[in-house]
Tab-separated table of C-alpha atoms in Angstrom:
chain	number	residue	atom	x	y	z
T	1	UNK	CA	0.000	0.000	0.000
T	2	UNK	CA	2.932	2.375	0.836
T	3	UNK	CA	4.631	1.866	-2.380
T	4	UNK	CA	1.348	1.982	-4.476
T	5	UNK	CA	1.101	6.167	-2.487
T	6	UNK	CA	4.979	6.879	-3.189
T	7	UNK	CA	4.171	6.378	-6.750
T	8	UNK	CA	1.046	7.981	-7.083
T	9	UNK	CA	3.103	10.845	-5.242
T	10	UNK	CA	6.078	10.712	-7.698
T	11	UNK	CA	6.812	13.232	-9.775
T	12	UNK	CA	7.525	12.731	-13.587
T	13	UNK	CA	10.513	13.115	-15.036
T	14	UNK	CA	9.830	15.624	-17.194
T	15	UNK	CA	7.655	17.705	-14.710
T	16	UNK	CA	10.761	17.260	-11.809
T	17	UNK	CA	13.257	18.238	-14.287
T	18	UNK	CA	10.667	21.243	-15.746
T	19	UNK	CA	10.407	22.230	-11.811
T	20	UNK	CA	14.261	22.101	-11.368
T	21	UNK	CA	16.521	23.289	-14.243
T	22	UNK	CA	18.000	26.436	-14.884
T	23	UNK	CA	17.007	28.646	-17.768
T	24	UNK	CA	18.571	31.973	-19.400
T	25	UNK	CA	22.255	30.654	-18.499
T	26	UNK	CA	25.088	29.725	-20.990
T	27	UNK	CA	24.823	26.407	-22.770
T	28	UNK	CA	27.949	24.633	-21.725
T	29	UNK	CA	28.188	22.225	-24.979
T	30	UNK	CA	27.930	25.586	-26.606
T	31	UNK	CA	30.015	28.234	-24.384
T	32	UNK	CA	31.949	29.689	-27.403
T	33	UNK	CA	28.867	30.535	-29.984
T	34	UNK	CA	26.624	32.978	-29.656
T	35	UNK	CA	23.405	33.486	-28.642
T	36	UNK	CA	23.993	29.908	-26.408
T	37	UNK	CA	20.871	30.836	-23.938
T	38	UNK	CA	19.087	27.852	-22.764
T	39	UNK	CA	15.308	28.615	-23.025
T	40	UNK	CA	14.004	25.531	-24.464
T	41	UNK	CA	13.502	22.496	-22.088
T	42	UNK	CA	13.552	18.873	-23.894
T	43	UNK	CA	10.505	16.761	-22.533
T	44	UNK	CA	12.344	13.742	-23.618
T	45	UNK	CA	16.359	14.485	-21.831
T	46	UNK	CA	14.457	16.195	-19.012
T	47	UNK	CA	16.868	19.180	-19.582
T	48	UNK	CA	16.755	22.248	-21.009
T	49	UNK	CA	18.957	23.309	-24.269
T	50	UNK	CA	20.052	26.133	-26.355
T	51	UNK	CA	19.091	26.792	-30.167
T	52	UNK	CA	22.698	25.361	-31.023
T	53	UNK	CA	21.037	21.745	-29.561
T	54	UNK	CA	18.380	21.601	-31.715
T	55	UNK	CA	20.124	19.036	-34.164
T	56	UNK	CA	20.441	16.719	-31.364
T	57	UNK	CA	17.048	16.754	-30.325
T	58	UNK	CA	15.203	17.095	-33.951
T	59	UNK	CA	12.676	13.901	-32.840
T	60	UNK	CA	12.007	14.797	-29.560
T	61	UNK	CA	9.400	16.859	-27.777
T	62	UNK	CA	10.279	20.393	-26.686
T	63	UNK	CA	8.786	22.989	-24.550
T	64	UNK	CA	9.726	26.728	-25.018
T	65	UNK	CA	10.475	28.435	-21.911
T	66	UNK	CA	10.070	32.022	-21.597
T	67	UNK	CA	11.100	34.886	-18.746
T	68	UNK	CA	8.595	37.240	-17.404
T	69	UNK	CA	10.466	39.805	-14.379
T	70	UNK	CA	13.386	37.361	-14.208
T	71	UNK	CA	11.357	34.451	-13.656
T	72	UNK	CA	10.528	31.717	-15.940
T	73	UNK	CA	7.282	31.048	-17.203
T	74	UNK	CA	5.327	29.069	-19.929
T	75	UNK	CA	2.675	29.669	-22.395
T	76	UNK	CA	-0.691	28.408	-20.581
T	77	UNK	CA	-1.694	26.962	-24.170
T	78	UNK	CA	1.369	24.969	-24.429
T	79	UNK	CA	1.336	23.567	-20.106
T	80	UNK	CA	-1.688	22.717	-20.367
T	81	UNK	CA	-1.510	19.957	-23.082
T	82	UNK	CA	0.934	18.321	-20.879
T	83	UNK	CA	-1.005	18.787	-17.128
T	84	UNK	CA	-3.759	20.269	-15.590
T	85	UNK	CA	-3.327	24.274	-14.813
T	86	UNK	CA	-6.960	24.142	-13.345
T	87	UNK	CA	-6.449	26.988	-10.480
T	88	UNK	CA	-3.101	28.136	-10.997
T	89	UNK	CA	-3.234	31.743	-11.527
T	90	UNK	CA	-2.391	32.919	-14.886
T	91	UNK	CA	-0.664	36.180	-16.089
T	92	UNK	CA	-0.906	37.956	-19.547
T	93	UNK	CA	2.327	39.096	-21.161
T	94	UNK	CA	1.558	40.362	-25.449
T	95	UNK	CA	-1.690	39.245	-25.141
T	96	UNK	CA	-0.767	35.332	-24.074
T	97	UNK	CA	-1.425	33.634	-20.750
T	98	UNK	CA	1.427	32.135	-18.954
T	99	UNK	CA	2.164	29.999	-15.678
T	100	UNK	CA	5.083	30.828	-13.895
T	101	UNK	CA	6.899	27.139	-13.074
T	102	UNK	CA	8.148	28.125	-9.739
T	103	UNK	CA	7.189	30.308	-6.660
T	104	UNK	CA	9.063	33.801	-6.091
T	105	UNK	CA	10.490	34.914	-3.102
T	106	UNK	CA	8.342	37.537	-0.919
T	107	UNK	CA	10.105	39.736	1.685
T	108	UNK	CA	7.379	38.756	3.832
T	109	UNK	CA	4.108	36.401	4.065
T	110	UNK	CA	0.767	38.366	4.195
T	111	UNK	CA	-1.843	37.979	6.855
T	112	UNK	CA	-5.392	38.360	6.214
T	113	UNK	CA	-8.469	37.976	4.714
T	114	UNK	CA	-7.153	37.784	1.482
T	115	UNK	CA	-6.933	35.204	-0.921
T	116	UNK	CA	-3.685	33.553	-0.833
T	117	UNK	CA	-1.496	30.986	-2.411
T	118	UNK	CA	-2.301	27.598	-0.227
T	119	UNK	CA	1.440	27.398	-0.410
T	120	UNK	CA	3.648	30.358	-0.431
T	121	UNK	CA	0.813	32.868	0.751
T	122	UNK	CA	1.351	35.348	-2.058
T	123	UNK	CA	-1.823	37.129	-2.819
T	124	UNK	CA	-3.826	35.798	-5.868
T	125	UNK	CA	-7.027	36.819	-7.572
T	126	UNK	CA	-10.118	34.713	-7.016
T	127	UNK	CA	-10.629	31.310	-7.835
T	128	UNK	CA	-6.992	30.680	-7.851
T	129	UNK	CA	-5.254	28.935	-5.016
T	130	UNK	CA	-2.057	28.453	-6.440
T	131	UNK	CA	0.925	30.961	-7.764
T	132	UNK	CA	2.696	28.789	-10.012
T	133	UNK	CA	3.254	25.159	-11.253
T	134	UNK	CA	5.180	24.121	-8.568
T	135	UNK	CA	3.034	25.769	-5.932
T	136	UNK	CA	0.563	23.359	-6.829
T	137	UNK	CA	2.813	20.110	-7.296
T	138	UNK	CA	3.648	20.278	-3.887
T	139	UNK	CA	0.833	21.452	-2.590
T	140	UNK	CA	-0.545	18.249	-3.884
T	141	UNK	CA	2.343	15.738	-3.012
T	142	UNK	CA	2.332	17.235	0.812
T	143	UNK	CA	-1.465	16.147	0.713
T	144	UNK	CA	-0.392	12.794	-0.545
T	145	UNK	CA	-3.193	13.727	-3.818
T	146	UNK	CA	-2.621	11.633	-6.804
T	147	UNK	CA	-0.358	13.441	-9.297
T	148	UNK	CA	-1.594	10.823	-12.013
T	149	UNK	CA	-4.810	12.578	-11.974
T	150	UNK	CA	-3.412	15.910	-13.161
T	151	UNK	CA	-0.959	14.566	-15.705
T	152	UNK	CA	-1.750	14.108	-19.798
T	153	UNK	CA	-0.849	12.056	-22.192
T	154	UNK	CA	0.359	14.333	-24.439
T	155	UNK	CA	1.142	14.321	-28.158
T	156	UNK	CA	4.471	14.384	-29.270
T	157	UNK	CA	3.465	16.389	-32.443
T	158	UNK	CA	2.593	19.315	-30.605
T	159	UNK	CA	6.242	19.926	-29.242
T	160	UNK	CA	7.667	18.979	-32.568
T	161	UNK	CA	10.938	20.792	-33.214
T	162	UNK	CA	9.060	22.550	-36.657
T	163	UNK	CA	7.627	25.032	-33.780
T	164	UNK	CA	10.452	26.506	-33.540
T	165	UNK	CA	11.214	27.610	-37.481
T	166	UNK	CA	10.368	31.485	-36.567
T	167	UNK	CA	12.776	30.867	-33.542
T	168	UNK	CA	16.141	33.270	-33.326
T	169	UNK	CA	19.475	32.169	-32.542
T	170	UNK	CA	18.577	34.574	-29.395
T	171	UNK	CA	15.808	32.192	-28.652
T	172	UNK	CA	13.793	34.929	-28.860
T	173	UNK	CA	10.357	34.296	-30.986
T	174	UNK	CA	9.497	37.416	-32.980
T	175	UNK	CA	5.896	38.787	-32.701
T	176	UNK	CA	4.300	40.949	-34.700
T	177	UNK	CA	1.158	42.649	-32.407
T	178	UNK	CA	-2.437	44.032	-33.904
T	179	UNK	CA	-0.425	47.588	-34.469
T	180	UNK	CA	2.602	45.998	-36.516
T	181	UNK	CA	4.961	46.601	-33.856
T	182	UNK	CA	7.630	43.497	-33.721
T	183	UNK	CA	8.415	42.072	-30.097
T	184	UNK	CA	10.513	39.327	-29.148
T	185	UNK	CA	8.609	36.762	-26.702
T	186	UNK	CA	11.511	35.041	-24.412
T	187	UNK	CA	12.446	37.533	-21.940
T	188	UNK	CA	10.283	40.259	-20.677
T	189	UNK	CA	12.021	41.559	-17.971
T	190	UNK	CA	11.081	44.957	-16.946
T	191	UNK	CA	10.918	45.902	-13.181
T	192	UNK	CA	8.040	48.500	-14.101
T	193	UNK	CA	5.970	45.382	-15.032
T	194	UNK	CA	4.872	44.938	-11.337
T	195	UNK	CA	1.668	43.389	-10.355
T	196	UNK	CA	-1.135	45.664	-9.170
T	197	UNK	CA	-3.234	44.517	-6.354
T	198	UNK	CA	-2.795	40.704	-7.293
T	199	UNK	CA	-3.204	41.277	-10.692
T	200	UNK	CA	-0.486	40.891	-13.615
T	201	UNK	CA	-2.331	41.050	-17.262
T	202	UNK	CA	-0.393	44.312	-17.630
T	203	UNK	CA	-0.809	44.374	-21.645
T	204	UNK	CA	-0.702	48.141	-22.193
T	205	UNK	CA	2.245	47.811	-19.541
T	206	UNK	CA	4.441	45.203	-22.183
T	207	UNK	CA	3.684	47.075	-24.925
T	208	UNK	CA	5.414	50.096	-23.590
T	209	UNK	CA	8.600	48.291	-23.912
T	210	UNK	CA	8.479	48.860	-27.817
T	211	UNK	CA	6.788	51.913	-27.820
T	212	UNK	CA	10.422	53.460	-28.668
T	213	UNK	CA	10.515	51.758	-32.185
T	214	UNK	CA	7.691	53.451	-33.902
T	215	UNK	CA	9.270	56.868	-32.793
T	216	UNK	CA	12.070	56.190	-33.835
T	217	UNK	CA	10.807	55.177	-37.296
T	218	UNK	CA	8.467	57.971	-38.269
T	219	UNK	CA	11.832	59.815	-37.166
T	220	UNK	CA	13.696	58.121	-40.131
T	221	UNK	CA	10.816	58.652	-42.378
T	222	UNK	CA	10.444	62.569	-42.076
T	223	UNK	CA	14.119	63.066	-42.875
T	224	UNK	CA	14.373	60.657	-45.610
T	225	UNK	CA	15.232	62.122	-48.862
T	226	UNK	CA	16.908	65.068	-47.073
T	227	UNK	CA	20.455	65.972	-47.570
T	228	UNK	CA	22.302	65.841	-44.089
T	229	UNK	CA	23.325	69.595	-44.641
T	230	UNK	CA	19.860	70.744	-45.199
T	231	UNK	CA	18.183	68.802	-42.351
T	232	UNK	CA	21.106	70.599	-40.182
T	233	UNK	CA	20.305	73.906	-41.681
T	234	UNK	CA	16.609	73.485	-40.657
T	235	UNK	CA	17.422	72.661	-37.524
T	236	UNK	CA	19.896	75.045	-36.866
T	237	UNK	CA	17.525	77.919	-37.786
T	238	UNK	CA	14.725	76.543	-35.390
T	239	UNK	CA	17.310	77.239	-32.620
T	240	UNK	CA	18.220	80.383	-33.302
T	241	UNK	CA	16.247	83.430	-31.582
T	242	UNK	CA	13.513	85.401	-33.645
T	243	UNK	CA	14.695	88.897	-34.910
T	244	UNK	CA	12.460	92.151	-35.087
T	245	UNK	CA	12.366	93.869	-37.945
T	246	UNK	CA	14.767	97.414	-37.380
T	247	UNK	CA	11.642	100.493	-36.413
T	248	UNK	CA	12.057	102.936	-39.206
């Protein structure tokens, strides 16, 4: 009976490995090329690997891994082919939902009425009772729940390596948004993304990280066809301080 619980308790794998591996750090097989970031985690090996890997890992299933304020996170469309996300809160960076794998330090736990994380405390938004992936792993193994109930079978074609044919050497999966503005999708770290209240859909938020671009281009496009010397002309003569015509 003990040994049928500890294996209804186990953890796959995949899902340990998911839980426990370290993302956005050098590739070591690949220390000496560039753009060696590991952000793509191989449901097969159980580890995570850098565009350079891809070759070795052509037939097997692999999970993108994105950062969202220097933690990592998943797409909630692509987690939840492979388990059940049922009441983990989700978050929306560029318009898509993600899951954060693992719980993130809080200077301090929060005491109230509030609704909390059943197991780090943080503050969530209702129904939710859990922060992350992990959150509600554990939550479930210190309950001694049945982690086969939450699992999937999951089809191998939907992690197939041709997912990945818009992918950069940077890892970083370019976007184009409803306004034509182009995005990369990997990491999102900006510390003026916080959450407000317990909420973290902070679209308008995201987009202001490539609000810069479109400035810059209707920049380009007012000068182009200018000669350098007249552009500096105009602009010198802005500067200079208006002159009153001499009283007769």
């Amino acid at each position: 009976m003990n040994i049928m619980n500890n294996d209804m308790n186990m953890k796959p794998a995949w899902l340990e490995g998911l839980m426990a591996e370290t993302f956005f750090g050098a590739c070591g097989s690949h220390e000496n090329s560039r753009k060696n970031e590991k952000n793509v985690f191989c449901l097969h090996c159980c580890l995570s690997i850098c565009p350079h890997c891809f070759p070795s890992h052509r037939s097997h299933p692999l999970l993108q891994v994105r950062r969202y304020v220097y933690h990592d996170v998943v797409r909630l469309g692509d987690l939840e082919k492979l388990i059940d996300c049922s009441y983990i809160q989700p978050y929306t960076i560029n318009s898509a939902k993600v899951i954060f794998l693992n719980q993130r330090p809080q200077s301090r736990s929060f005491k109230g009425s509030a609704n909390i994380c059943w197991t780090c405390d943080r503050i969530l938004q209702e129904p939710f009772h859990f922060c992350s992936l992990s959150c509600k792993v554990d939550n479930m193994v210190y309950r001694g729940e049945d982690l086969s109930s939450i699992l999937y079978r999951f089809d191998e074609s939907d992690f197939a390596i041709s997912q990945f044919e818009g992918l950069q050497m940077d890892g970083s999966e370019m976007i184009i948004d409803d306004d034509g503005q182009i995005t990369t999708s990997s990491i999102l770290e900006d510390p003026v993304l916080q959450y407000r209240g317990s909420s973290c859909s902070n679209e308008d938020a995201s987009n202001s990280l490539i609000s810069h671009e479109p400035e810059l281009a209707k920049k380009k496009k007012k000068g182009r066809g200018l000669l350098p010397g007249i552009v500096l002309s105009l602009s010198s003569r802005r500067k200079g301080a208006p002159q009153r015509a001499p009283l007769s």
